[in-house]
Amino acid sequence: MMIQQVPTIFTQTHFIAIFRETYTTIYATMTMIGRAFLTTIGAVLTGMIGLQVALMIGEAVRGIAGAVPVGIAKLGL
């Protein structure tokens, strides 16, 4: 009775090991894809925010640069 069960137990253990390895591989792959996706989204958002900040700074600098000559002209310097 016990001798007949040995291959079955071995087969079940083997299948469990294969399932665990497959599951781990799929999980690792999905995690990598998820991280890459989040990194890409983060980079895009960071780029957009950086662009907005750069445009705002550019507008401020342009405003100051435009205001300085006008102020000098009004002062008559």
PDB file of C-alpha atoms in Angstrom:
ATOM      1  CA  MET A   1       0.000   0.000   0.000  1.00  0.00           C
ATOM      2  CA  MET A   2       2.722   2.482   0.963  1.00  0.00           C
ATOM      3  CA  ILE A   3       4.888   1.519  -2.020  1.00  0.00           C
ATOM      4  CA  GLN A   4       2.053   2.321  -4.420  1.00  0.00           C
ATOM      5  CA  GLN A   5       1.548   5.758  -2.861  1.00  0.00           C
ATOM      6  CA  VAL A   6       5.177   6.857  -3.212  1.00  0.00           C
ATOM      7  CA  PRO A   7       4.969   7.785  -6.946  1.00  0.00           C
ATOM      8  CA  THR A   8       1.697   9.626  -6.330  1.00  0.00           C
ATOM      9  CA  ILE A   9       3.174  11.640  -3.463  1.00  0.00           C
ATOM     10  CA  PHE A  10       6.287  12.349  -5.562  1.00  0.00           C
ATOM     11  CA  THR A  11       4.130  13.441  -8.520  1.00  0.00           C
ATOM     12  CA  GLN A  12       2.020  15.718  -6.328  1.00  0.00           C
ATOM     13  CA  THR A  13       5.125  17.277  -4.774  1.00  0.00           C
ATOM     14  CA  HIS A  14       6.621  17.716  -8.244  1.00  0.00           C
ATOM     15  CA  PHE A  15       3.458  19.436  -9.507  1.00  0.00           C
ATOM     16  CA  ILE A  16       3.385  21.701  -6.461  1.00  0.00           C
ATOM     17  CA  ALA A  17       7.023  22.666  -7.095  1.00  0.00           C
ATOM     18  CA  ILE A  18       6.281  23.400 -10.771  1.00  0.00           C
ATOM     19  CA  PHE A  19       3.201  25.431  -9.831  1.00  0.00           C
ATOM     20  CA  ARG A  20       5.160  27.403  -7.240  1.00  0.00           C
ATOM     21  CA  GLU A  21       7.959  28.136  -9.724  1.00  0.00           C
ATOM     22  CA  THR A  22       5.485  29.185 -12.421  1.00  0.00           C
ATOM     23  CA  TYR A  23       3.555  31.371 -10.004  1.00  0.00           C
ATOM     24  CA  THR A  24       6.761  33.031  -8.786  1.00  0.00           C
ATOM     25  CA  THR A  25       7.879  33.699 -12.368  1.00  0.00           C
ATOM     26  CA  ILE A  26       4.503  35.171 -13.354  1.00  0.00           C
ATOM     27  CA  TYR A  27       4.384  37.280 -10.195  1.00  0.00           C
ATOM     28  CA  ALA A  28       7.918  38.604 -10.756  1.00  0.00           C
ATOM     29  CA  THR A  29       7.115  39.420 -14.381  1.00  0.00           C
ATOM     30  CA  MET A  30       3.911  41.252 -13.475  1.00  0.00           C
ATOM     31  CA  THR A  31       5.733  43.154 -10.727  1.00  0.00           C
ATOM     32  CA  MET A  32       8.442  44.251 -13.177  1.00  0.00           C
ATOM     33  CA  ILE A  33       5.834  45.337 -15.741  1.00  0.00           C
ATOM     34  CA  GLY A  34       3.912  47.216 -13.034  1.00  0.00           C
ATOM     35  CA  ARG A  35       7.029  48.995 -11.822  1.00  0.00           C
ATOM     36  CA  ALA A  36       8.051  49.912 -15.361  1.00  0.00           C
ATOM     37  CA  PHE A  37       4.559  51.268 -16.031  1.00  0.00           C
ATOM     38  CA  LEU A  38       4.545  53.310 -12.829  1.00  0.00           C
ATOM     39  CA  THR A  39       8.054  54.579 -13.542  1.00  0.00           C
ATOM     40  CA  THR A  40       6.974  55.644 -17.033  1.00  0.00           C
ATOM     41  CA  ILE A  41       3.863  57.390 -15.717  1.00  0.00           C
ATOM     42  CA  GLY A  42       5.976  59.062 -13.023  1.00  0.00           C
ATOM     43  CA  ALA A  43       8.526  60.224 -15.585  1.00  0.00           C
ATOM     44  CA  VAL A  44       5.810  61.630 -17.835  1.00  0.00           C
ATOM     45  CA  LEU A  45       4.135  63.451 -14.952  1.00  0.00           C
ATOM     46  CA  THR A  46       7.470  64.743 -13.681  1.00  0.00           C
ATOM     47  CA  GLY A  47       8.315  65.957 -17.174  1.00  0.00           C
ATOM     48  CA  MET A  48       4.959  67.699 -17.500  1.00  0.00           C
ATOM     49  CA  ILE A  49       5.267  69.331 -14.087  1.00  0.00           C
ATOM     50  CA  GLY A  50       8.872  70.303 -14.855  1.00  0.00           C
ATOM     51  CA  LEU A  51       7.770  71.838 -18.146  1.00  0.00           C
ATOM     52  CA  GLN A  52       5.018  73.814 -16.418  1.00  0.00           C
ATOM     53  CA  VAL A  53       7.443  75.101 -13.783  1.00  0.00           C
ATOM     54  CA  ALA A  54       9.972  76.021 -16.478  1.00  0.00           C
ATOM     55  CA  LEU A  55       7.288  77.893 -18.421  1.00  0.00           C
ATOM     56  CA  MET A  56       6.181  79.726 -15.277  1.00  0.00           C
ATOM     57  CA  ILE A  57       9.766  80.715 -14.473  1.00  0.00           C
ATOM     58  CA  GLY A  58      10.237  81.785 -18.093  1.00  0.00           C
ATOM     59  CA  GLU A  59       7.112  83.945 -17.934  1.00  0.00           C
ATOM     60  CA  ALA A  60       8.269  85.518 -14.673  1.00  0.00           C
ATOM     61  CA  VAL A  61      11.744  86.235 -16.045  1.00  0.00           C
ATOM     62  CA  ARG A  62      10.285  87.614 -19.252  1.00  0.00           C
ATOM     63  CA  GLY A  63       7.901  89.779 -17.243  1.00  0.00           C
ATOM     64  CA  ILE A  64      10.719  91.126 -15.076  1.00  0.00           C
ATOM     65  CA  ALA A  65      12.974  91.639 -18.099  1.00  0.00           C
ATOM     66  CA  GLY A  66      10.163  93.498 -19.839  1.00  0.00           C
ATOM     67  CA  ALA A  67       9.308  95.557 -16.780  1.00  0.00           C
ATOM     68  CA  VAL A  68      12.847  96.737 -16.041  1.00  0.00           C
ATOM     69  CA  PRO A  69      13.317  98.821 -19.237  1.00  0.00           C
ATOM     70  CA  VAL A  70       9.809 100.272 -18.852  1.00  0.00           C
ATOM     71  CA  GLY A  71      10.597 101.227 -15.249  1.00  0.00           C
ATOM     72  CA  ILE A  72      13.897 102.782 -16.291  1.00  0.00           C
ATOM     73  CA  ALA A  73      12.158 104.732 -19.064  1.00  0.00           C
ATOM     74  CA  LYS A  74       9.498 105.988 -16.654  1.00  0.00           C
ATOM     75  CA  LEU A  75      12.172 107.128 -14.223  1.00  0.00           C
ATOM     76  CA  GLY A  76      13.888 108.938 -17.056  1.00  0.00           C
ATOM     77  CA  LEU A  77      17.233 107.244 -16.529  1.00  0.00           C
TER      78      LEU A  77
END
